[in-house]
Amino acid sequence: MRSAFRFASLAAASIGAFAVTLPAIAADWKPTRPVEFVVTAGPGGGTDQFARVVQAVVQKHKLMPVPIIVTNKGGGAGSEALVYLQSSEGDPTRLVFSTNLAYLMPMITKVGYQIENMTPIAIMAADEFLLWSNADGPYQDVKSLLDAARAKPGSIKVGGAQSKDTDHILTRQIEMTTDVKVTYVPFKSGGEVAAQLSGGHVDANLNNPSENVSHWRAGKVQPLCVFTKERMTIAGKVHGDKGFADVPTCHESGIAIETFNMPRTVWAAGGLTPEQVKYYEDVMDKVREQPEFKAWIERGLQTEMFLTGQALKDYIVADGNKNKAQFEKDGWLVKD
């Protein structure tokens, strides 16, 4: 919170002068050195694309007066980037681009950071999730995939980006709601997961649209269902006569999960001033209004979602509590 200045000995006129001039000076804060966008995943995945599209929008529309550098620190399931940010206490020239895994990971694995030491800046969008299979494989619909998983528990290999991340969380939800057992195979990024399914090295994955759509367009993978309440209304065809509007919901396909998505988050170091935090909130607000960012959301079939300030903090608490209940049931919670 902004510090309260009490100068009992000053004249009322002097106090008034501070009240007028301090906000004007604070509002002028902006970075004077290059800003680093740190990605909690490897190149090519959804989080990498997220950071790079924000970088491109900022630079094209001159929303910041300094260069933007994107670096990938995906080690430790992305914790490398957040440990790096935690070491930057008070440094306003580093932002981390992540997902809700930033605040979920400390619940399920020992990491070298505490999310309470970070400053949440914004949620910029939410990724929808689809269940995909190899286009040339034996599983052409949800029923055939689930039937095979029931007939031979553990035989179906489901690829995902890292262990105990969003893909793994959704995989566990599918197992619990359909009473099946699959083998979850973790990889380094969503881009790698897409390539593994395309090559037939796993039977299915739970990627978001942006990470799998090029492989669908090439006829290598196919979507079986989408975890949304209603079928998508995206016009156009992706491969042959099929497009996203033709994909059934997972609920109507026999998986009792109505919705599942993943917020795209932006974090700053702890110890920033309120003016520095507000600066980055305003930058992200301007980014989301630009046509290039809207086009990225549309291409990735993401949901528009923008939260900052208290609304963002409330969302993080609610989402954390919901997932913590599942982690406790699965025995994933870190033990002291």
PDB file of C-alpha atoms in Angstrom, residues 78-320:
ATOM      1  CA  GLY A  78       8.750 -24.062 -14.676  1.00  0.00           C
ATOM      2  CA  SER A  79       9.900 -23.451 -11.120  1.00  0.00           C
ATOM      3  CA  GLU A  80      13.287 -22.302 -12.465  1.00  0.00           C
ATOM      4  CA  ALA A  81      11.649 -19.139 -13.808  1.00  0.00           C
ATOM      5  CA  LEU A  82       9.884 -18.392 -10.529  1.00  0.00           C
ATOM      6  CA  VAL A  83      12.999 -19.004  -8.430  1.00  0.00           C
ATOM      7  CA  TYR A  84      14.728 -16.563 -10.778  1.00  0.00           C
ATOM      8  CA  LEU A  85      11.941 -14.044 -10.201  1.00  0.00           C
ATOM      9  CA  GLN A  86      12.059 -14.483  -6.442  1.00  0.00           C
ATOM     10  CA  SER A  87      15.768 -13.627  -6.535  1.00  0.00           C
ATOM     11  CA  SER A  88      14.801 -10.334  -8.176  1.00  0.00           C
ATOM     12  CA  GLU A  89      13.081  -8.803  -5.143  1.00  0.00           C
ATOM     13  CA  GLY A  90      12.321  -5.155  -5.884  1.00  0.00           C
ATOM     14  CA  ASP A  91      13.484  -5.404  -9.526  1.00  0.00           C
ATOM     15  CA  PRO A  92      10.726  -4.068 -11.811  1.00  0.00           C
ATOM     16  CA  THR A  93      12.390  -5.205 -15.047  1.00  0.00           C
ATOM     17  CA  ARG A  94      11.437  -8.909 -14.966  1.00  0.00           C
ATOM     18  CA  LEU A  95       8.032 -10.449 -15.616  1.00  0.00           C
ATOM     19  CA  VAL A  96       7.254 -14.163 -15.558  1.00  0.00           C
ATOM     20  CA  PHE A  97       4.692 -15.626 -17.962  1.00  0.00           C
ATOM     21  CA  SER A  98       3.029 -18.745 -16.624  1.00  0.00           C
ATOM     22  CA  THR A  99      -0.318 -20.389 -15.911  1.00  0.00           C
ATOM     23  CA  ASN A 100      -2.158 -21.265 -12.714  1.00  0.00           C
ATOM     24  CA  LEU A 101       0.658 -23.782 -12.173  1.00  0.00           C
ATOM     25  CA  ALA A 102       2.651 -20.869 -10.708  1.00  0.00           C
ATOM     26  CA  TYR A 103       0.524 -20.981  -7.544  1.00  0.00           C
ATOM     27  CA  LEU A 104      -0.483 -24.654  -7.692  1.00  0.00           C
ATOM     28  CA  MET A 105       3.007 -26.120  -7.944  1.00  0.00           C
ATOM     29  CA  PRO A 106       4.122 -25.205  -4.390  1.00  0.00           C
ATOM     30  CA  MET A 107       1.224 -27.329  -3.113  1.00  0.00           C
ATOM     31  CA  ILE A 108       2.364 -30.494  -4.877  1.00  0.00           C
ATOM     32  CA  THR A 109       6.145 -30.374  -5.045  1.00  0.00           C
ATOM     33  CA  LYS A 110       9.014 -28.820  -3.166  1.00  0.00           C
ATOM     34  CA  VAL A 111      10.125 -25.732  -5.055  1.00  0.00           C
ATOM     35  CA  GLY A 112      12.636 -23.027  -4.344  1.00  0.00           C
ATOM     36  CA  TYR A 113      10.128 -20.200  -4.211  1.00  0.00           C
ATOM     37  CA  GLN A 114       7.069 -19.047  -2.312  1.00  0.00           C
ATOM     38  CA  ILE A 115       4.273 -17.636  -4.419  1.00  0.00           C
ATOM     39  CA  GLU A 116       3.517 -15.170  -1.616  1.00  0.00           C
ATOM     40  CA  ASN A 117       6.841 -13.523  -2.483  1.00  0.00           C
ATOM     41  CA  MET A 118       5.608 -12.722  -6.008  1.00  0.00           C
ATOM     42  CA  THR A 119       3.348  -9.966  -7.257  1.00  0.00           C
ATOM     43  CA  PRO A 120       0.459 -11.131  -9.489  1.00  0.00           C
ATOM     44  CA  ILE A 121       0.017  -8.690 -12.364  1.00  0.00           C
ATOM     45  CA  ALA A 122      -2.746 -10.127 -14.552  1.00  0.00           C
ATOM     46  CA  ILE A 123      -4.636 -13.044 -16.001  1.00  0.00           C
ATOM     47  CA  MET A 124      -4.705 -12.339 -19.727  1.00  0.00           C
ATOM     48  CA  ALA A 125      -6.750 -15.238 -21.161  1.00  0.00           C
ATOM     49  CA  ALA A 126      -7.892 -18.775 -20.436  1.00  0.00           C
ATOM     50  CA  ASP A 127      -6.991 -21.790 -22.574  1.00  0.00           C
ATOM     51  CA  GLU A 128      -9.666 -24.310 -23.384  1.00  0.00           C
ATOM     52  CA  PHE A 129      -8.698 -27.986 -23.431  1.00  0.00           C
ATOM     53  CA  LEU A 130      -9.488 -30.780 -25.846  1.00  0.00           C
ATOM     54  CA  LEU A 131      -8.877 -34.512 -25.753  1.00  0.00           C
ATOM     55  CA  TRP A 132      -6.924 -35.499 -28.881  1.00  0.00           C
ATOM     56  CA  SER A 133      -5.889 -38.785 -30.487  1.00  0.00           C
ATOM     57  CA  ASN A 134      -3.610 -39.773 -33.349  1.00  0.00           C
ATOM     58  CA  ALA A 135      -5.573 -39.497 -36.603  1.00  0.00           C
ATOM     59  CA  ASP A 136      -4.309 -42.850 -37.877  1.00  0.00           C
ATOM     60  CA  GLY A 137      -4.684 -44.646 -34.553  1.00  0.00           C
ATOM     61  CA  PRO A 138      -7.451 -46.959 -33.375  1.00  0.00           C
ATOM     62  CA  TYR A 139      -9.233 -44.361 -31.212  1.00  0.00           C
ATOM     63  CA  GLN A 140     -11.547 -42.350 -33.400  1.00  0.00           C
ATOM     64  CA  ASP A 141     -13.902 -41.237 -30.638  1.00  0.00           C
ATOM     65  CA  VAL A 142     -14.055 -40.928 -26.859  1.00  0.00           C
ATOM     66  CA  LYS A 143     -15.951 -44.202 -26.414  1.00  0.00           C
ATOM     67  CA  SER A 144     -13.320 -46.323 -28.149  1.00  0.00           C
ATOM     68  CA  LEU A 145     -10.565 -44.696 -26.087  1.00  0.00           C
ATOM     69  CA  LEU A 146     -12.370 -45.232 -22.775  1.00  0.00           C
ATOM     70  CA  ASP A 147     -13.364 -48.786 -23.696  1.00  0.00           C
ATOM     71  CA  ALA A 148      -9.717 -49.643 -24.369  1.00  0.00           C
ATOM     72  CA  ALA A 149      -8.640 -48.046 -21.084  1.00  0.00           C
ATOM     73  CA  ARG A 150     -11.230 -50.083 -19.162  1.00  0.00           C
ATOM     74  CA  ALA A 151     -10.379 -53.313 -20.940  1.00  0.00           C
ATOM     75  CA  LYS A 152      -6.682 -53.023 -20.151  1.00  0.00           C
ATOM     76  CA  PRO A 153      -5.947 -50.561 -17.338  1.00  0.00           C
ATOM     77  CA  GLY A 154      -2.794 -48.533 -17.929  1.00  0.00           C
ATOM     78  CA  SER A 155      -2.510 -49.494 -21.577  1.00  0.00           C
ATOM     79  CA  ILE A 156      -3.509 -46.062 -22.926  1.00  0.00           C
ATOM     80  CA  LYS A 157      -0.644 -43.547 -22.902  1.00  0.00           C
ATOM     81  CA  VAL A 158      -1.752 -39.945 -22.395  1.00  0.00           C
ATOM     82  CA  GLY A 159       0.894 -37.316 -23.054  1.00  0.00           C
ATOM     83  CA  GLY A 160       1.113 -34.094 -21.103  1.00  0.00           C
ATOM     84  CA  ALA A 161       3.402 -31.162 -20.404  1.00  0.00           C
ATOM     85  CA  GLN A 162       5.241 -32.162 -17.229  1.00  0.00           C
ATOM     86  CA  SER A 163       4.115 -34.186 -14.248  1.00  0.00           C
ATOM     87  CA  LYS A 164       1.416 -32.835 -11.931  1.00  0.00           C
ATOM     88  CA  ASP A 165       0.743 -29.860 -14.200  1.00  0.00           C
ATOM     89  CA  THR A 166      -2.571 -28.798 -15.717  1.00  0.00           C
ATOM     90  CA  ASP A 167      -2.606 -31.666 -18.232  1.00  0.00           C
ATOM     91  CA  HIS A 168      -1.963 -34.177 -15.457  1.00  0.00           C
ATOM     92  CA  ILE A 169      -4.642 -32.603 -13.244  1.00  0.00           C
ATOM     93  CA  LEU A 170      -7.192 -32.994 -16.034  1.00  0.00           C
ATOM     94  CA  THR A 171      -6.030 -36.550 -16.738  1.00  0.00           C
ATOM     95  CA  ARG A 172      -6.702 -37.434 -13.103  1.00  0.00           C
ATOM     96  CA  GLN A 173     -10.152 -35.841 -13.300  1.00  0.00           C
ATOM     97  CA  ILE A 174     -10.943 -37.986 -16.337  1.00  0.00           C
ATOM     98  CA  GLU A 175      -9.769 -41.129 -14.544  1.00  0.00           C
ATOM     99  CA  MET A 176     -11.893 -40.340 -11.487  1.00  0.00           C
ATOM    100  CA  THR A 177     -15.065 -39.480 -13.409  1.00  0.00           C
ATOM    101  CA  THR A 178     -14.888 -42.398 -15.881  1.00  0.00           C
ATOM    102  CA  ASP A 179     -13.377 -45.046 -13.589  1.00  0.00           C
ATOM    103  CA  VAL A 180     -10.475 -45.808 -15.920  1.00  0.00           C
ATOM    104  CA  LYS A 181      -6.720 -46.040 -15.457  1.00  0.00           C
ATOM    105  CA  VAL A 182      -4.312 -44.594 -18.019  1.00  0.00           C
ATOM    106  CA  THR A 183      -0.552 -44.058 -18.108  1.00  0.00           C
ATOM    107  CA  TYR A 184       0.377 -40.384 -17.985  1.00  0.00           C
ATOM    108  CA  VAL A 185       3.592 -39.593 -19.906  1.00  0.00           C
ATOM    109  CA  PRO A 186       5.128 -36.174 -19.127  1.00  0.00           C
ATOM    110  CA  PHE A 187       7.141 -34.104 -21.599  1.00  0.00           C
ATOM    111  CA  LYS A 188       8.864 -30.724 -21.414  1.00  0.00           C
ATOM    112  CA  SER A 189       6.278 -28.584 -23.222  1.00  0.00           C
ATOM    113  CA  GLY A 190       2.955 -28.624 -24.996  1.00  0.00           C
ATOM    114  CA  GLY A 191       4.769 -28.346 -28.312  1.00  0.00           C
ATOM    115  CA  GLU A 192       6.678 -31.532 -27.603  1.00  0.00           C
ATOM    116  CA  VAL A 193       3.481 -33.272 -26.485  1.00  0.00           C
ATOM    117  CA  ALA A 194       1.833 -32.379 -29.797  1.00  0.00           C
ATOM    118  CA  ALA A 195       4.781 -33.776 -31.753  1.00  0.00           C
ATOM    119  CA  GLN A 196       4.742 -37.011 -29.730  1.00  0.00           C
ATOM    120  CA  LEU A 197       1.062 -37.595 -30.475  1.00  0.00           C
ATOM    121  CA  SER A 198       1.555 -36.676 -34.120  1.00  0.00           C
ATOM    122  CA  GLY A 199       4.283 -39.293 -34.343  1.00  0.00           C
ATOM    123  CA  GLY A 200       2.135 -41.955 -32.683  1.00  0.00           C
ATOM    124  CA  HIS A 201       4.343 -42.268 -29.597  1.00  0.00           C
ATOM    125  CA  VAL A 202       1.361 -41.703 -27.262  1.00  0.00           C
ATOM    126  CA  ASP A 203      -2.297 -42.554 -27.758  1.00  0.00           C
ATOM    127  CA  ALA A 204      -3.822 -39.248 -26.663  1.00  0.00           C
ATOM    128  CA  ASN A 205      -3.083 -35.871 -25.188  1.00  0.00           C
ATOM    129  CA  LEU A 206      -4.967 -33.040 -23.515  1.00  0.00           C
ATOM    130  CA  ASN A 207      -3.431 -30.072 -25.275  1.00  0.00           C
ATOM    131  CA  ASN A 208      -4.985 -26.706 -25.822  1.00  0.00           C
ATOM    132  CA  PRO A 209      -5.962 -25.855 -29.411  1.00  0.00           C
ATOM    133  CA  SER A 210      -2.983 -23.630 -30.250  1.00  0.00           C
ATOM    134  CA  GLU A 211      -0.484 -26.402 -29.541  1.00  0.00           C
ATOM    135  CA  ASN A 212      -2.224 -29.104 -31.609  1.00  0.00           C
ATOM    136  CA  VAL A 213      -4.005 -27.268 -34.406  1.00  0.00           C
ATOM    137  CA  SER A 214      -1.088 -27.331 -36.887  1.00  0.00           C
ATOM    138  CA  HIS A 215      -0.828 -31.112 -36.455  1.00  0.00           C
ATOM    139  CA  TRP A 216      -4.581 -31.428 -37.030  1.00  0.00           C
ATOM    140  CA  ARG A 217      -4.288 -29.280 -40.136  1.00  0.00           C
ATOM    141  CA  ALA A 218      -1.609 -31.682 -41.366  1.00  0.00           C
ATOM    142  CA  GLY A 219      -3.908 -34.654 -40.730  1.00  0.00           C
ATOM    143  CA  LYS A 220      -1.728 -36.165 -37.999  1.00  0.00           C
ATOM    144  CA  VAL A 221      -4.005 -35.733 -34.953  1.00  0.00           C
ATOM    145  CA  GLN A 222      -7.712 -35.227 -34.361  1.00  0.00           C
ATOM    146  CA  PRO A 223      -9.822 -33.717 -31.567  1.00  0.00           C
ATOM    147  CA  LEU A 224     -12.206 -36.113 -29.832  1.00  0.00           C
ATOM    148  CA  CYS A 225     -13.988 -33.662 -27.504  1.00  0.00           C
ATOM    149  CA  VAL A 226     -13.702 -30.240 -25.854  1.00  0.00           C
ATOM    150  CA  PHE A 227     -14.091 -29.422 -22.136  1.00  0.00           C
ATOM    151  CA  THR A 228     -16.612 -26.588 -22.546  1.00  0.00           C
ATOM    152  CA  LYS A 229     -20.302 -26.322 -21.662  1.00  0.00           C
ATOM    153  CA  GLU A 230     -21.357 -25.810 -25.266  1.00  0.00           C
ATOM    154  CA  ARG A 231     -19.827 -26.795 -28.553  1.00  0.00           C
ATOM    155  CA  MET A 232     -17.462 -24.200 -29.935  1.00  0.00           C
ATOM    156  CA  THR A 233     -18.813 -21.773 -32.493  1.00  0.00           C
ATOM    157  CA  ILE A 234     -15.564 -21.155 -34.369  1.00  0.00           C
ATOM    158  CA  ALA A 235     -16.295 -21.030 -38.064  1.00  0.00           C
ATOM    159  CA  GLY A 236     -14.179 -22.612 -40.761  1.00  0.00           C
ATOM    160  CA  LYS A 237     -12.652 -25.988 -41.429  1.00  0.00           C
ATOM    161  CA  VAL A 238      -9.275 -27.140 -40.153  1.00  0.00           C
ATOM    162  CA  HIS A 239      -8.800 -30.500 -41.871  1.00  0.00           C
ATOM    163  CA  GLY A 240     -11.024 -31.906 -44.586  1.00  0.00           C
ATOM    164  CA  ASP A 241     -14.637 -31.102 -43.760  1.00  0.00           C
ATOM    165  CA  LYS A 242     -14.018 -30.832 -40.008  1.00  0.00           C
ATOM    166  CA  GLY A 243     -13.541 -27.753 -37.872  1.00  0.00           C
ATOM    167  CA  PHE A 244     -13.726 -26.865 -34.206  1.00  0.00           C
ATOM    168  CA  ALA A 245     -17.481 -26.311 -34.411  1.00  0.00           C
ATOM    169  CA  ASP A 246     -17.844 -30.027 -35.224  1.00  0.00           C
ATOM    170  CA  VAL A 247     -16.077 -31.186 -32.057  1.00  0.00           C
ATOM    171  CA  PRO A 248     -18.513 -32.570 -29.442  1.00  0.00           C
ATOM    172  CA  THR A 249     -18.229 -31.555 -25.812  1.00  0.00           C
ATOM    173  CA  CYS A 250     -16.570 -34.084 -23.541  1.00  0.00           C
ATOM    174  CA  HIS A 251     -19.657 -34.092 -21.330  1.00  0.00           C
ATOM    175  CA  GLU A 252     -21.886 -35.223 -24.186  1.00  0.00           C
ATOM    176  CA  SER A 253     -19.219 -37.774 -25.148  1.00  0.00           C
ATOM    177  CA  GLY A 254     -19.362 -39.583 -21.815  1.00  0.00           C
ATOM    178  CA  ILE A 255     -16.885 -37.710 -19.609  1.00  0.00           C
ATOM    179  CA  ALA A 256     -18.707 -36.018 -16.734  1.00  0.00           C
ATOM    180  CA  ILE A 257     -16.541 -32.895 -16.723  1.00  0.00           C
ATOM    181  CA  GLU A 258     -18.467 -29.868 -17.923  1.00  0.00           C
ATOM    182  CA  THR A 259     -15.646 -27.317 -18.120  1.00  0.00           C
ATOM    183  CA  PHE A 260     -11.901 -27.179 -17.660  1.00  0.00           C
ATOM    184  CA  ASN A 261      -9.571 -24.373 -18.663  1.00  0.00           C
ATOM    185  CA  MET A 262      -6.237 -22.846 -17.719  1.00  0.00           C
ATOM    186  CA  PRO A 263      -5.600 -19.145 -17.032  1.00  0.00           C
ATOM    187  CA  ARG A 264      -2.581 -17.454 -18.586  1.00  0.00           C
ATOM    188  CA  THR A 265      -0.866 -15.484 -15.812  1.00  0.00           C
ATOM    189  CA  VAL A 266       1.740 -12.716 -15.549  1.00  0.00           C
ATOM    190  CA  TRP A 267       3.852 -12.168 -12.414  1.00  0.00           C
ATOM    191  CA  ALA A 268       6.330  -9.586 -11.180  1.00  0.00           C
ATOM    192  CA  ALA A 269       8.850  -9.774  -8.363  1.00  0.00           C
ATOM    193  CA  GLY A 270       7.928  -8.945  -4.809  1.00  0.00           C
ATOM    194  CA  GLY A 271       8.794  -5.592  -3.339  1.00  0.00           C
ATOM    195  CA  LEU A 272       7.576  -3.486  -6.259  1.00  0.00           C
ATOM    196  CA  THR A 273       5.971  -0.132  -5.547  1.00  0.00           C
ATOM    197  CA  PRO A 274       2.247   0.298  -6.189  1.00  0.00           C
ATOM    198  CA  GLU A 275       3.114   2.604  -9.083  1.00  0.00           C
ATOM    199  CA  GLN A 276       5.274  -0.051 -10.741  1.00  0.00           C
ATOM    200  CA  VAL A 277       2.555  -2.679 -10.342  1.00  0.00           C
ATOM    201  CA  LYS A 278      -0.058  -0.305 -11.768  1.00  0.00           C
ATOM    202  CA  TYR A 279       2.228   0.463 -14.704  1.00  0.00           C
ATOM    203  CA  TYR A 280       2.383  -3.193 -15.734  1.00  0.00           C
ATOM    204  CA  GLU A 281      -1.325  -3.726 -15.118  1.00  0.00           C
ATOM    205  CA  ASP A 282      -2.026  -0.820 -17.464  1.00  0.00           C
ATOM    206  CA  VAL A 283       0.387  -2.161 -20.083  1.00  0.00           C
ATOM    207  CA  MET A 284      -1.308  -5.565 -20.055  1.00  0.00           C
ATOM    208  CA  ASP A 285      -4.709  -3.890 -20.252  1.00  0.00           C
ATOM    209  CA  LYS A 286      -3.547  -2.030 -23.374  1.00  0.00           C
ATOM    210  CA  VAL A 287      -2.076  -5.212 -24.853  1.00  0.00           C
ATOM    211  CA  ARG A 288      -5.363  -7.105 -24.608  1.00  0.00           C
ATOM    212  CA  GLU A 289      -7.156  -4.344 -26.543  1.00  0.00           C
ATOM    213  CA  GLN A 290      -4.848  -4.561 -29.545  1.00  0.00           C
ATOM    214  CA  PRO A 291      -6.044  -6.437 -32.644  1.00  0.00           C
ATOM    215  CA  GLU A 292      -2.959  -8.669 -32.720  1.00  0.00           C
ATOM    216  CA  PHE A 293      -3.627  -9.966 -29.217  1.00  0.00           C
ATOM    217  CA  LYS A 294      -7.327 -10.486 -29.981  1.00  0.00           C
ATOM    218  CA  ALA A 295      -6.318 -12.386 -33.119  1.00  0.00           C
ATOM    219  CA  TRP A 296      -3.988 -14.595 -31.037  1.00  0.00           C
ATOM    220  CA  ILE A 297      -6.855 -15.424 -28.674  1.00  0.00           C
ATOM    221  CA  GLU A 298      -9.070 -16.250 -31.633  1.00  0.00           C
ATOM    222  CA  ARG A 299      -6.416 -18.424 -33.302  1.00  0.00           C
ATOM    223  CA  GLY A 300      -5.823 -20.326 -30.087  1.00  0.00           C
ATOM    224  CA  LEU A 301      -9.538 -20.672 -29.393  1.00  0.00           C
ATOM    225  CA  GLN A 302      -9.003 -19.172 -25.981  1.00  0.00           C
ATOM    226  CA  THR A 303     -11.520 -17.425 -23.771  1.00  0.00           C
ATOM    227  CA  GLU A 304     -11.125 -13.726 -23.143  1.00  0.00           C
ATOM    228  CA  MET A 305     -10.345 -13.304 -19.453  1.00  0.00           C
ATOM    229  CA  PHE A 306      -8.687 -10.289 -17.857  1.00  0.00           C
ATOM    230  CA  LEU A 307      -8.195  -9.879 -14.124  1.00  0.00           C
ATOM    231  CA  THR A 308      -5.983  -7.568 -12.097  1.00  0.00           C
ATOM    232  CA  GLY A 309      -5.878  -6.238  -8.545  1.00  0.00           C
ATOM    233  CA  GLN A 310      -8.182  -7.673  -5.907  1.00  0.00           C
ATOM    234  CA  ALA A 311     -10.292  -9.612  -8.418  1.00  0.00           C
ATOM    235  CA  LEU A 312      -7.137 -11.424  -9.516  1.00  0.00           C
ATOM    236  CA  LYS A 313      -6.109 -12.187  -5.945  1.00  0.00           C
ATOM    237  CA  ASP A 314      -9.587 -13.539  -5.156  1.00  0.00           C
ATOM    238  CA  TYR A 315      -9.499 -15.787  -8.224  1.00  0.00           C
ATOM    239  CA  ILE A 316      -6.097 -17.197  -7.244  1.00  0.00           C
ATOM    240  CA  VAL A 317      -7.362 -18.057  -3.750  1.00  0.00           C
ATOM    241  CA  ALA A 318     -10.542 -19.724  -5.052  1.00  0.00           C
ATOM    242  CA  ASP A 319      -8.771 -21.699  -7.786  1.00  0.00           C
ATOM    243  CA  GLY A 320      -6.053 -22.742  -5.353  1.00  0.00           C
TER     244      GLY A 320
END
